[in-house]
Coordinates of C-alpha atoms in Angstrom, one line a residue:
M1 CA -148.4 -57.3 75.1
T2 CA -147.2 -60.5 73.3
P3 CA -144.2 -62.4 74.8
A4 CA -142.1 -61.4 71.8
W5 CA -142.7 -57.7 72.3
R6 CA -142.1 -58.1 76.0
V7 CA -138.7 -59.6 75.4
R8 CA -137.8 -56.9 72.9
A9 CA -138.8 -54.1 75.2
G10 CA -136.9 -55.6 78.1
A11 CA -133.8 -55.9 75.9
L12 CA -134.1 -52.3 74.9
T13 CA -134.3 -51.2 78.5
L14 CA -131.1 -53.1 79.3
A15 CA -129.3 -52.1 76.1
L16 CA -129.5 -48.3 76.4
P17 CA -127.4 -47.9 79.6
L18 CA -125.0 -50.6 78.4
L19 CA -124.4 -48.8 75.1
I20 CA -123.7 -45.6 77.0
T21 CA -121.2 -47.4 79.3
L22 CA -119.4 -48.9 76.3
C23 CA -119.1 -45.5 74.6
L24 CA -117.3 -43.9 77.6
P25 CA -114.1 -46.0 77.5
S26 CA -113.8 -45.7 73.7
A27 CA -114.0 -41.9 73.8
T28 CA -111.5 -41.8 76.7
M29 CA -109.0 -44.0 74.9
A30 CA -109.3 -41.9 71.8
Q31 CA -108.4 -38.8 73.9
V32 CA -105.4 -40.6 75.5
A33 CA -104.1 -41.6 72.1
A34 CA -104.4 -38.1 70.8
R35 CA -102.5 -36.7 73.9
Q36 CA -99.7 -39.2 73.4
Q37 CA -98.8 -37.9 69.9
A38 CA -97.0 -34.6 69.7
P39 CA -97.8 -32.6 66.6
P40 CA -94.8 -31.9 64.4
G41 CA -92.8 -29.0 65.9
S42 CA -93.9 -29.5 69.5
S43 CA -92.2 -31.3 72.3
S44 CA -92.9 -32.6 75.8
G45 CA -90.4 -34.5 77.9
A46 CA -87.9 -34.5 75.1
S47 CA -86.4 -32.1 72.5
V48 CA -84.2 -32.3 69.4
S49 CA -80.5 -31.5 70.1
K50 CA -79.1 -32.0 66.6
T51 CA -79.9 -33.4 63.1
G52 CA -78.1 -34.4 59.9
W53 CA -78.4 -36.3 56.7
W54 CA -76.0 -38.1 54.4
W55 CA -76.0 -38.7 50.6
R56 CA -74.6 -41.8 48.9
V57 CA -73.4 -39.7 45.9
N58 CA -70.8 -38.2 48.3
E59 CA -69.1 -41.6 48.8
A60 CA -65.4 -41.8 48.4
P61 CA -63.9 -44.7 46.4
A62 CA -63.0 -47.8 48.5
G63 CA -59.9 -47.4 50.6
Q64 CA -59.8 -43.6 50.2
V65 CA -60.4 -40.9 52.8
P66 CA -63.5 -38.7 52.1
V67 CA -62.5 -35.4 50.5
A68 CA -64.2 -32.2 51.8
P69 CA -66.3 -30.4 50.8
P70 CA -68.9 -32.9 49.5
Q71 CA -71.2 -32.1 46.7
A72 CA -74.0 -29.7 47.3
A73 CA -77.5 -31.0 48.1
P74 CA -79.6 -31.7 45.0
P75 CA -82.4 -29.3 44.1
T76 CA -85.0 -31.9 45.0
V77 CA -84.1 -31.6 48.6
P78 CA -85.3 -28.2 50.0
A79 CA -82.9 -26.4 52.3
G80 CA -83.4 -27.3 56.0
T81 CA -85.3 -30.6 55.3
L82 CA -84.4 -34.1 56.4
P83 CA -84.6 -36.5 53.5
V84 CA -84.8 -40.3 53.4
A85 CA -84.5 -42.0 50.0
A86 CA -84.1 -45.3 48.4
A87 CA -82.7 -46.1 44.9
A88 CA -83.5 -49.5 43.5
G89 CA -84.1 -50.9 47.0
E90 CA -80.8 -49.5 48.4
P91 CA -80.5 -46.5 50.8
E92 CA -79.5 -43.3 49.0
K93 CA -80.2 -40.7 51.7
V94 CA -80.4 -41.3 55.5
T95 CA -81.3 -38.8 58.3
A96 CA -80.2 -38.9 61.9
I97 CA -81.9 -37.2 64.9
E98 CA -80.5 -36.9 68.4
F99 CA -82.8 -36.1 71.3
A100 CA -82.3 -34.6 74.8
L101 CA -84.5 -36.6 77.1
D102 CA -85.9 -35.1 80.3
A103 CA -85.3 -38.4 82.2
T104 CA -82.5 -39.9 84.1
P105 CA -81.0 -43.4 83.6
G106 CA -83.1 -46.1 85.2
A107 CA -86.4 -44.4 84.4
T108 CA -89.3 -46.5 83.1
V109 CA -90.5 -45.3 79.7
S110 CA -94.2 -45.7 79.1
S111 CA -94.4 -43.8 75.8
F112 CA -92.1 -42.0 73.4
V113 CA -93.6 -40.9 70.1
V114 CA -92.0 -38.8 67.4
T115 CA -93.8 -37.2 64.5
L116 CA -92.5 -35.6 61.3
R117 CA -94.3 -33.7 58.5
E118 CA -93.5 -34.0 54.8
S119 CA -92.3 -30.9 53.0
G120 CA -94.8 -29.2 50.8
D121 CA -92.2 -28.1 48.2
P122 CA -92.8 -29.5 44.7
G123 CA -90.6 -32.4 43.8
A124 CA -89.5 -32.9 47.4
N125 CA -91.5 -36.2 47.8
V126 CA -91.6 -38.9 45.2
G127 CA -93.4 -42.2 45.7
N128 CA -94.1 -41.2 49.4
D129 CA -97.5 -42.7 49.4
G130 CA -96.1 -46.3 49.5
A131 CA -92.7 -45.4 51.0
K132 CA -91.4 -47.6 53.9
V133 CA -89.2 -45.7 56.5
V134 CA -87.9 -47.2 59.8
A135 CA -86.2 -45.6 62.7
C136 CA -83.2 -47.5 64.0
P137 CA -81.0 -46.7 67.1
V138 CA -77.5 -45.2 66.6
T139 CA -74.9 -47.5 68.1
E140 CA -72.0 -45.0 68.5
P141 CA -71.9 -42.5 71.4
F142 CA -71.1 -39.4 69.2
W143 CA -71.7 -38.3 65.6
T144 CA -71.3 -35.1 63.7
E145 CA -74.2 -33.4 62.0
G146 CA -74.2 -32.2 58.4
E147 CA -76.3 -31.7 55.2
A148 CA -75.6 -33.9 52.2
A149 CA -72.5 -35.0 54.2
S150 CA -70.1 -37.6 53.2
W151 CA -71.6 -41.1 53.1
Q152 CA -68.8 -42.6 55.1
A153 CA -69.4 -40.1 57.9
R154 CA -72.9 -41.3 58.6
P155 CA -73.5 -42.6 62.1
D156 CA -73.5 -46.4 62.7
Y157 CA -76.9 -47.9 63.4
D158 CA -78.4 -51.3 63.9
C159 CA -81.9 -52.1 62.8
D160 CA -81.6 -55.7 64.1
L161 CA -81.1 -54.4 67.6
A162 CA -84.4 -52.4 67.5
S163 CA -86.5 -50.6 64.9
A164 CA -89.8 -48.7 64.7
A165 CA -91.7 -48.5 61.4
G166 CA -93.2 -45.2 60.5
T167 CA -96.9 -44.9 59.7
R168 CA -98.0 -42.2 57.3
A169 CA -101.3 -40.3 57.6
A170 CA -103.2 -38.9 54.7
N171 CA -102.0 -35.4 55.6
G172 CA -98.4 -36.3 55.2
V173 CA -97.6 -36.7 58.9
W174 CA -95.4 -39.6 59.9
T175 CA -95.5 -41.2 63.4
F176 CA -92.7 -43.3 64.9
D177 CA -93.3 -45.1 68.2
L178 CA -89.9 -45.2 69.8
T179 CA -91.0 -46.5 73.2
S180 CA -88.8 -49.7 73.1
I181 CA -85.8 -47.8 71.7
A182 CA -86.1 -45.1 74.4
S183 CA -86.2 -47.8 77.1
E184 CA -82.8 -49.0 75.8
W185 CA -81.4 -45.5 76.0
L186 CA -82.5 -45.0 79.6
A187 CA -81.3 -48.4 80.9
A188 CA -79.2 -48.0 83.9
D189 CA -76.0 -49.4 82.2
S190 CA -76.7 -48.0 78.7
T191 CA -73.9 -46.1 76.9
M192 CA -76.0 -45.5 73.7
S193 CA -76.6 -42.1 72.2
P194 CA -80.3 -41.1 72.3
S195 CA -80.3 -40.9 68.5
I196 CA -82.0 -42.6 65.6
V197 CA -81.4 -43.0 61.9
L198 CA -84.3 -42.8 59.5
V199 CA -83.6 -45.2 56.7
E200 CA -85.5 -46.8 53.8
Q201 CA -86.9 -50.3 54.0
A202 CA -87.7 -51.0 50.4
E203 CA -87.3 -54.0 48.1
P204 CA -85.6 -53.7 44.7
P205 CA -86.4 -52.1 42.3
E206 CA -88.4 -49.7 44.5
S207 CA -87.3 -46.1 44.7
F208 CA -88.7 -43.2 46.6
Q209 CA -87.8 -40.0 48.5
V210 CA -89.5 -38.4 51.5
A211 CA -88.3 -35.0 52.7
Y212 CA -89.4 -34.1 56.2
T213 CA -89.5 -30.6 57.6
A214 CA -87.1 -29.7 60.4
G215 CA -89.9 -29.3 62.9
V216 CA -89.8 -32.6 64.7
G217 CA -92.5 -33.4 67.3
A218 CA -91.4 -35.5 70.3
R219 CA -93.4 -36.6 73.4
L220 CA -91.8 -38.6 76.2
S221 CA -93.7 -40.1 79.1
A222 CA -91.4 -41.7 81.7
T223 CA -91.5 -42.6 85.4
P224 CA -88.3 -41.8 87.4
A225 CA -86.4 -44.7 88.9
P226 CA -87.1 -45.2 92.6
S227 CA -84.5 -43.4 94.8
D228 CA -82.2 -45.4 97.1
G229 CA -83.1 -44.1 100.5
G230 CA -80.6 -46.4 102.4
G231 CA -78.2 -44.7 104.8
G232 CA -74.9 -45.9 106.2
G233 CA -71.5 -45.9 104.6
D234 CA -69.4 -42.8 104.3
G235 CA -71.4 -39.7 105.0
G236 CA -74.2 -41.8 106.5
F237 CA -75.5 -42.1 110.0
G238 CA -74.1 -45.5 111.0
D239 CA -71.4 -46.1 113.6
S240 CA -68.2 -44.8 112.2
G241 CA -66.0 -45.9 115.1
P242 CA -63.3 -43.9 116.9
V243 CA -62.0 -40.7 115.4
D244 CA -58.3 -40.2 115.0
G245 CA -57.5 -43.3 117.1
G246 CA -59.1 -41.8 120.3
S247 CA -61.9 -43.2 122.4
P248 CA -65.3 -43.7 120.8
G249 CA -67.2 -40.5 120.6
A250 CA -64.1 -38.3 121.0
V251 CA -64.1 -35.2 118.8
D252 CA -60.9 -33.3 117.8
D253 CA -61.2 -29.7 118.7
G254 CA -58.4 -28.6 116.4
L255 CA -56.0 -27.7 119.3
G256 CA -54.3 -31.1 119.7
S257 CA -56.7 -32.4 122.4
S258 CA -59.3 -35.0 121.6
G259 CA -61.9 -33.5 124.0
S260 CA -61.9 -36.6 126.2
V261 CA -60.7 -36.8 129.8
P262 CA -57.6 -39.0 130.6
A263 CA -58.1 -41.8 133.0
D264 CA -55.4 -40.5 135.4
A265 CA -56.7 -36.9 135.4
G266 CA -58.2 -37.3 138.9
P267 CA -61.4 -35.8 140.1
V268 CA -62.8 -32.8 138.4
P269 CA -63.8 -29.8 140.6
G270 CA -67.5 -29.5 140.8
G271 CA -67.9 -33.0 139.5
E272 CA -68.5 -31.8 136.0
V273 CA -66.5 -32.3 132.9
P274 CA -65.8 -29.0 131.1
G275 CA -67.5 -28.9 127.7
A276 CA -69.4 -32.1 128.4
A277 CA -73.0 -32.1 127.4
P278 CA -75.6 -32.5 130.2
P279 CA -76.8 -36.0 130.7
V280 CA -80.0 -37.0 129.1
T281 CA -82.4 -38.9 131.2
A282 CA -85.0 -41.3 129.9
G283 CA -87.8 -38.8 130.3
D284 CA -85.8 -36.0 128.5
E285 CA -85.1 -37.9 125.3
P286 CA -85.6 -35.5 122.4
A287 CA -88.5 -36.3 120.1
V288 CA -87.5 -37.4 116.7
A289 CA -89.5 -35.7 114.0
Q290 CA -91.2 -38.2 111.8
P291 CA -91.5 -37.4 108.1
E292 CA -95.0 -36.7 107.0
P293 CA -96.3 -38.9 104.3
A294 CA -96.4 -37.3 100.9
A295 CA -99.9 -36.3 99.9
T296 CA -101.1 -38.2 96.9
A297 CA -103.7 -36.7 94.7
S298 CA -106.5 -39.2 93.9
P299 CA -107.5 -39.0 90.3
A300 CA -110.9 -37.6 89.7
L301 CA -113.4 -40.1 88.2
F302 CA -114.6 -37.9 85.3
D303 CA -111.3 -36.2 84.4
N304 CA -110.7 -38.3 81.3
I305 CA -114.3 -38.6 80.2
P306 CA -115.3 -36.2 77.4
A307 CA -118.2 -33.8 77.8
T308 CA -120.1 -35.4 75.0
A309 CA -120.0 -38.8 76.7
L310 CA -121.2 -37.3 80.0
A311 CA -124.1 -35.7 78.2
L312 CA -125.3 -39.1 77.0
I313 CA -125.7 -40.4 80.6
P314 CA -128.9 -38.4 81.4
V315 CA -130.2 -39.1 77.9
G316 CA -129.9 -42.8 78.5
L317 CA -131.5 -42.6 81.9
V318 CA -134.5 -40.6 80.6
A319 CA -134.9 -43.1 77.7
A320 CA -134.9 -46.0 80.2
Y321 CA -137.4 -44.3 82.4
L322 CA -139.7 -43.7 79.4
V323 CA -139.5 -47.3 78.4
M324 CA -140.4 -48.3 81.9
L325 CA -143.5 -46.1 81.8
V326 CA -144.6 -47.6 78.5
L327 CA -144.1 -51.2 79.8
G328 CA -145.7 -50.5 83.1
P329 CA -144.7 -51.9 86.5
H330 CA -145.1 -55.6 85.4
G331 CA -143.3 -55.3 82.0
E332 CA -146.6 -54.9 80.1
P333 CA -148.3 -51.8 78.7
A334 CA -150.5 -50.1 81.3
T335 CA -154.2 -50.7 80.3
S336 CA -156.9 -48.2 81.3
T337 CA -160.3 -49.5 82.7
T338 CA -162.1 -46.3 81.7
R339 CA -163.9 -46.5 78.3
R340 CA -164.8 -43.5 76.3
G341 CA -166.1 -42.5 72.9
V342 CA -167.3 -45.3 70.6
S343 CA -166.5 -48.0 73.2
R344 CA -168.6 -46.3 75.8
A345 CA -171.5 -45.9 73.4
L346 CA -171.4 -49.5 72.4
D347 CA -171.4 -50.5 76.1
L348 CA -174.5 -48.3 76.7
R349 CA -176.3 -49.8 73.8
R350 CA -175.5 -53.3 74.9
A351 CA -176.8 -52.5 78.4
R352 CA -180.1 -51.1 77.0
R353 CA -180.7 -54.3 75.1
V354 CA -180.2 -56.4 78.2
L355 CA -182.6 -54.2 80.1
D356 CA -185.2 -54.4 77.3
R357 CA -185.0 -58.2 77.3
K358 CA -185.5 -58.3 81.0
V359 CA -188.6 -55.9 80.8
R360 CA -190.2 -58.1 78.2

């Protein structure tokens, strides 16, 4: 084997297991990303508590109180949908969604993803292919839901505080990564409502409308805040001092006596104090039960590896073994010393000529 072929064969032997190893993390990450996104209409760790949308057409003149009832929703917005629209680069319809989170304040949010699907009704979506929609946190603690409600009644929101741009898939499913916004909601000192407003982010003179179905997908992954296991204080196990002004350790029996023996009471018959607990010697100290450590389940090595990737491992090993057989133990093709067929016939003929020369 030439040196060039020897280098190529050696590289092939090393590359096969390496390629298989690189394929495993990629497949695993793809599965994790698929698990983090909840399909529209499904929920995990969070659910939708209320929704509403507001229409600029139902805007009262400046300085006037909105008059009820507002105008009915336009026919381009199917009933039960959540529209977001822009008119010449200005918001025309906005939608608000409030969530109920299965997490307590102080929890650490690792992922919160929301998905919505476009309505399939004709005329419900216009210019949705290039639409830009962002999710911004609501800044007021309470808001009232409605459909095509008065524009002045829409909840206050702040896109400068935080925002999450929606990404649209070819099948009309929008994904919003609200991890950073949910972290603000679950802050220990937060008073924010767990709500978002979906609003356009278009430049004049761009106009569009996207109408989402009411089935909102939400998936929250959060780690609870560590519990404070410290004792002491009221209700704790620290030294609380005398009770009702009596001597330390005296307990009121509810009959006016503190349960302790006065100093001038004199000797007690039998040498024992009525109601007193027997003395505890050093050898009789009660054993304090120690809490057993919580069992932690160790993650299995192959839990997150897809079956197709596992099937590639033996294939790669077999391929590497076959390459080794071809190259031989010294990295070269194994040569055989036994000659057959034409080679053997030529050798016999050559040997006969040598013998004939020697005889002559």
